[in-house]
Coordinates of C-alpha atoms in Angstrom, one line a residue:
M1 CA 0.0 0.0 0.0
S2 CA 1.4 3.4 -1.0
N3 CA 1.4 6.0 1.7
R4 CA 2.8 9.5 1.9
T5 CA 4.7 10.5 5.0
D6 CA 7.1 13.2 6.0
L7 CA 8.6 11.1 8.8
A8 CA 12.0 9.5 7.9
L9 CA 11.4 6.8 10.6
E10 CA 8.2 5.7 8.8
S11 CA 9.9 5.7 5.5
Y12 CA 12.5 3.3 7.0
E13 CA 9.8 1.2 8.7
S14 CA 8.0 0.8 5.4
K15 CA 10.9 -1.2 4.1
E16 CA 10.2 -3.9 6.7
T17 CA 13.8 -4.7 7.3
T18 CA 16.2 -4.4 10.3
R19 CA 19.0 -3.2 8.1
L20 CA 19.3 -0.9 5.1
D21 CA 22.6 -0.1 3.4
G22 CA 23.4 3.6 3.8
V23 CA 20.9 4.1 6.6
S24 CA 21.7 3.9 10.4
V25 CA 18.9 3.7 13.0
T26 CA 19.5 4.0 16.7
E27 CA 17.0 4.1 19.6
N28 CA 17.5 5.8 23.0
D29 CA 14.4 5.9 25.2
N30 CA 11.9 8.3 23.6
L31 CA 14.4 9.3 20.8
T32 CA 14.9 7.4 17.5
T33 CA 17.6 8.7 15.2
V34 CA 17.6 7.9 11.5
E35 CA 20.8 8.9 9.7
V36 CA 20.8 8.7 6.0
L37 CA 24.5 8.3 5.3
T38 CA 24.8 7.8 1.5
Q39 CA 22.9 8.7 -1.6
N40 CA 22.1 5.0 -2.0
G41 CA 20.4 5.1 1.4
A42 CA 18.6 8.3 0.4
N43 CA 17.3 6.7 -2.7
K44 CA 16.0 3.7 -0.7
I45 CA 13.9 5.6 1.8
G46 CA 13.2 8.7 -0.3
K47 CA 14.8 11.2 2.2
P48 CA 17.9 13.3 1.6
V49 CA 21.2 12.5 3.3
G50 CA 21.2 13.9 6.9
K51 CA 20.0 13.2 10.4
Y52 CA 16.4 12.8 11.4
Q53 CA 15.5 12.8 15.1
T54 CA 12.1 11.4 16.0
L55 CA 11.0 12.3 19.6
K56 CA 8.1 10.4 21.0
V57 CA 6.1 12.6 23.5
S58 CA 2.9 12.1 25.5
S59 CA -0.2 13.1 23.6
F60 CA -0.9 16.8 23.4
V61 CA -4.6 16.0 23.7
N62 CA -6.0 17.2 27.1
D63 CA -2.5 18.0 28.2
T64 CA -1.3 21.4 29.3
D65 CA 1.7 20.7 31.4
L66 CA 4.9 21.1 29.4
L67 CA 7.1 21.3 32.5
D68 CA 7.3 17.5 32.8
G69 CA 10.7 17.2 31.2
R70 CA 9.6 17.5 27.5
L71 CA 10.8 21.0 27.1
Q72 CA 14.3 20.2 28.2
E73 CA 14.3 16.9 26.2
F74 CA 13.3 18.8 23.1
A75 CA 15.9 21.5 23.7
E76 CA 18.6 18.9 24.0
V77 CA 17.7 17.2 20.8
L78 CA 17.6 20.6 19.0
S79 CA 20.9 21.6 20.5
D80 CA 22.5 18.4 19.1
L81 CA 21.4 19.3 15.5
L82 CA 22.4 23.0 15.6
P83 CA 25.8 23.8 13.9
P84 CA 28.6 24.7 16.3
N85 CA 29.4 28.3 17.2
I86 CA 26.3 29.9 15.8
K87 CA 25.9 33.6 16.4
S88 CA 22.2 34.1 15.4
V89 CA 19.1 32.2 14.4
L90 CA 16.1 33.0 12.1
A91 CA 13.0 31.0 13.1
V92 CA 10.3 30.6 10.4
G93 CA 6.7 29.4 10.7
L94 CA 5.4 27.7 7.6
G95 CA 1.8 27.0 6.9
N96 CA -1.7 28.5 6.8
K97 CA -2.9 29.9 10.1
K98 CA -6.5 29.8 8.7
I99 CA -6.4 26.0 8.5
T100 CA -6.0 24.4 11.9
A101 CA -4.1 21.3 10.7
D102 CA -1.7 23.5 8.8
S103 CA -1.3 26.2 11.5
L104 CA 1.5 24.6 13.5
G105 CA 4.2 26.8 12.1
P106 CA 2.6 30.2 12.6
A107 CA 1.3 29.1 16.0
A108 CA 4.8 27.9 17.1
S109 CA 6.5 31.1 15.9
S110 CA 4.2 33.1 18.2
F111 CA 6.0 31.5 21.2
V112 CA 9.5 32.2 19.9
L113 CA 11.2 35.0 21.8
A114 CA 12.5 37.5 19.1
T115 CA 15.6 39.3 20.5
R116 CA 17.7 40.5 17.6
H117 CA 16.2 44.0 17.9
I118 CA 16.9 44.4 21.6
I119 CA 20.0 46.6 22.0
R120 CA 22.6 46.0 24.7
E121 CA 21.5 49.0 26.8
L122 CA 17.9 47.9 26.9
K123 CA 19.0 44.4 27.9
N124 CA 20.9 45.8 30.8
D125 CA 18.1 48.2 31.8
T126 CA 15.5 45.5 31.8
G127 CA 17.7 43.0 33.6
L128 CA 17.5 40.5 30.8
G129 CA 21.3 40.1 30.6
E130 CA 22.8 38.3 27.6
L131 CA 20.2 37.3 25.0
F132 CA 20.9 35.1 22.0
P133 CA 20.0 37.0 18.8
V134 CA 16.8 35.5 17.3
S135 CA 14.6 36.7 14.5
C136 CA 11.2 35.3 13.7
I137 CA 8.8 35.5 10.7
D138 CA 5.8 33.7 9.2
T139 CA 5.8 33.4 5.5
G140 CA 2.1 32.9 4.9
V141 CA 1.0 30.7 1.9
L142 CA 1.5 31.2 -1.8
A143 CA -2.2 31.7 -2.5
D144 CA -2.3 34.7 -0.1
T145 CA 1.1 36.3 -0.8
G146 CA 1.9 35.3 -4.4
I147 CA 5.5 34.6 -3.1
E148 CA 7.0 31.2 -2.4
S149 CA 8.0 30.7 1.2
A150 CA 11.5 29.8 0.0
E151 CA 11.8 33.1 -1.8
I152 CA 10.7 35.1 1.3
I153 CA 13.1 33.3 3.5
K154 CA 16.0 33.7 1.1
G155 CA 15.4 37.4 1.0
V156 CA 15.4 37.7 4.8
V157 CA 18.5 35.5 5.0
N158 CA 20.3 37.7 2.5
Q159 CA 19.4 40.8 4.5
I160 CA 20.1 39.8 8.1
K161 CA 22.6 36.9 7.5
P162 CA 21.7 34.5 10.3
S163 CA 24.0 31.6 11.2
C164 CA 21.2 29.1 11.0
V165 CA 17.5 28.9 10.0
I166 CA 14.9 26.9 11.9
V167 CA 11.7 26.1 9.9
I168 CA 8.6 24.8 11.6
D169 CA 5.8 23.1 9.7
A170 CA 3.0 20.6 10.1
L171 CA 3.8 17.1 8.8
A172 CA 1.9 14.2 7.3
S173 CA 2.2 10.8 9.0
G174 CA 1.5 7.2 7.8
S175 CA 0.2 6.2 11.2
T176 CA -2.7 7.5 13.2
E177 CA -0.8 6.7 16.4
R178 CA 1.9 9.3 15.6
L179 CA -0.6 12.2 15.2
G180 CA 0.2 14.6 18.0
T181 CA 2.6 12.2 19.7
T182 CA 5.7 12.7 17.6
V183 CA 8.1 15.5 16.9
Q184 CA 10.6 15.2 14.0
L185 CA 13.7 17.4 14.0
S186 CA 16.1 17.2 11.0
D187 CA 19.2 19.0 9.7
V188 CA 18.4 18.7 6.0
G189 CA 15.8 21.4 5.7
I190 CA 12.3 20.8 4.2
S191 CA 10.2 20.8 1.0
P192 CA 6.9 22.2 2.3
G193 CA 3.9 20.1 1.4
S194 CA 5.9 17.1 0.1
G195 CA 4.1 14.7 2.4
V196 CA 0.7 15.6 1.0
G197 CA 1.8 15.8 -2.6
N198 CA 2.0 19.6 -2.8
H199 CA 5.7 20.1 -3.4
R200 CA 7.0 23.6 -3.0
Y201 CA 10.5 25.0 -3.4
E202 CA 13.1 23.4 -1.2
I203 CA 14.3 25.2 1.9
S204 CA 17.7 23.9 2.7
E205 CA 21.4 24.9 3.1
K206 CA 21.8 24.3 -0.7
T207 CA 19.1 26.9 -1.5
L208 CA 19.7 29.4 1.3
G209 CA 23.5 29.2 1.9
V210 CA 23.1 28.6 5.6
P211 CA 22.3 25.5 7.7
V212 CA 18.6 24.7 8.0
I213 CA 16.9 22.8 10.8
S214 CA 13.4 21.6 10.3
I215 CA 10.9 20.8 13.1
G216 CA 7.4 19.4 12.7
I217 CA 4.6 17.4 14.2
P218 CA 2.3 15.1 12.2
T219 CA -1.2 16.6 12.0
V220 CA -2.7 14.6 9.1
V221 CA -2.8 11.1 7.8
S222 CA -3.7 9.5 4.5
T223 CA -7.2 8.0 4.3
C224 CA -5.7 4.8 2.8
V225 CA -4.2 4.1 6.2
I226 CA -7.7 4.0 7.7
S227 CA -9.7 2.4 4.8
G228 CA -7.0 0.0 3.7
R229 CA -7.7 0.9 0.0
N230 CA -4.8 2.0 -2.0
E231 CA -6.9 4.2 -4.2
D232 CA -7.9 6.5 -1.4
C233 CA -5.6 9.6 -1.4
A234 CA -7.3 12.2 0.7
F235 CA -5.9 13.4 4.1
V236 CA -7.8 13.6 7.4
T237 CA -7.0 15.0 10.8
P238 CA -8.1 14.0 14.3
R239 CA -11.0 15.8 15.9
E240 CA -8.6 17.0 18.7
I241 CA -6.4 18.8 16.1
D242 CA -7.0 22.2 17.8
E243 CA -5.4 21.0 21.0
I244 CA -2.6 19.1 19.2
C245 CA -1.6 22.2 17.3
R246 CA -2.0 24.5 20.3
Q247 CA 0.1 22.5 22.7
G248 CA 2.5 21.2 20.0
A249 CA 3.2 24.8 18.9
K250 CA 3.9 25.8 22.5
L251 CA 6.3 22.9 23.0
I252 CA 8.2 23.8 19.8
G253 CA 8.3 27.5 20.4
M254 CA 9.2 27.3 24.0
G255 CA 11.7 24.5 23.3
I256 CA 13.5 26.8 20.8
N257 CA 13.7 29.4 23.6
V258 CA 15.0 27.0 26.2
C259 CA 17.6 25.8 23.7
L260 CA 18.9 29.3 22.7
Q261 CA 18.2 31.5 25.7
K262 CA 20.3 29.7 28.2
N263 CA 20.6 32.7 30.6
L264 CA 16.8 32.8 31.1
S265 CA 14.8 30.3 33.2
V266 CA 11.8 28.5 31.8
N267 CA 9.5 30.6 34.1
D268 CA 11.1 33.8 32.8
L269 CA 10.6 32.6 29.2
M270 CA 7.0 31.7 29.9
A271 CA 6.4 35.2 31.4
L272 CA 7.9 36.8 28.3
V273 CA 6.0 34.9 25.6
G274 CA 3.0 33.7 27.4

């Protein structure tokens, strides 16, 4: 049965093998790492060469407490993917805020603490101390802006020259069990809409000239997974999608803050971004 998924782990699992040349898979508690090491491995699972971290989390449904270790665990995984000695970061929310299942990116960016504009004197006057320079934007969607997300991001990158770009987007899964219980982080960038067959321009180090980290949570699944009929190609989302996107966005946005703003406590960060 054909099935579209943005998750590298699911692409590997679909091969129904414990070993694949050019692909390394390791498990450590809630974290599964898929490393695509060669082009041969990339061809076999349909994912570019790079590292894909799949973090299993408790369901976001009816769950409001992120101070149970998930924030720190997420921050540690993200820190492992970031390039060394970075000086600044541009965070980007991808997706359509008008469509709940596609609103994860914009919702997550609203929790990211933007600090690039805060001058040193203001930092000292407010007692914030040393802040890591972070910029944050939402790109909107092509139908509204007439501009590809990749084009918007490239323009901003050329202007402010960040050390790294972090893009946040909703993902497609091949399993209902992974909806709202999985976070994928990768160092290979992203092709927005690829999981649902709506390929947009690639957002990666190759296209932007700086390292790109992608972060996403599965919010939709193909109907063929539910019906068992290969000809079904629509996508559905769970009825709890509002809570999944709301809490998932908070985990991602706050997790980015915890990772980058090491001189601020979680409580301070919560107070600053809500």
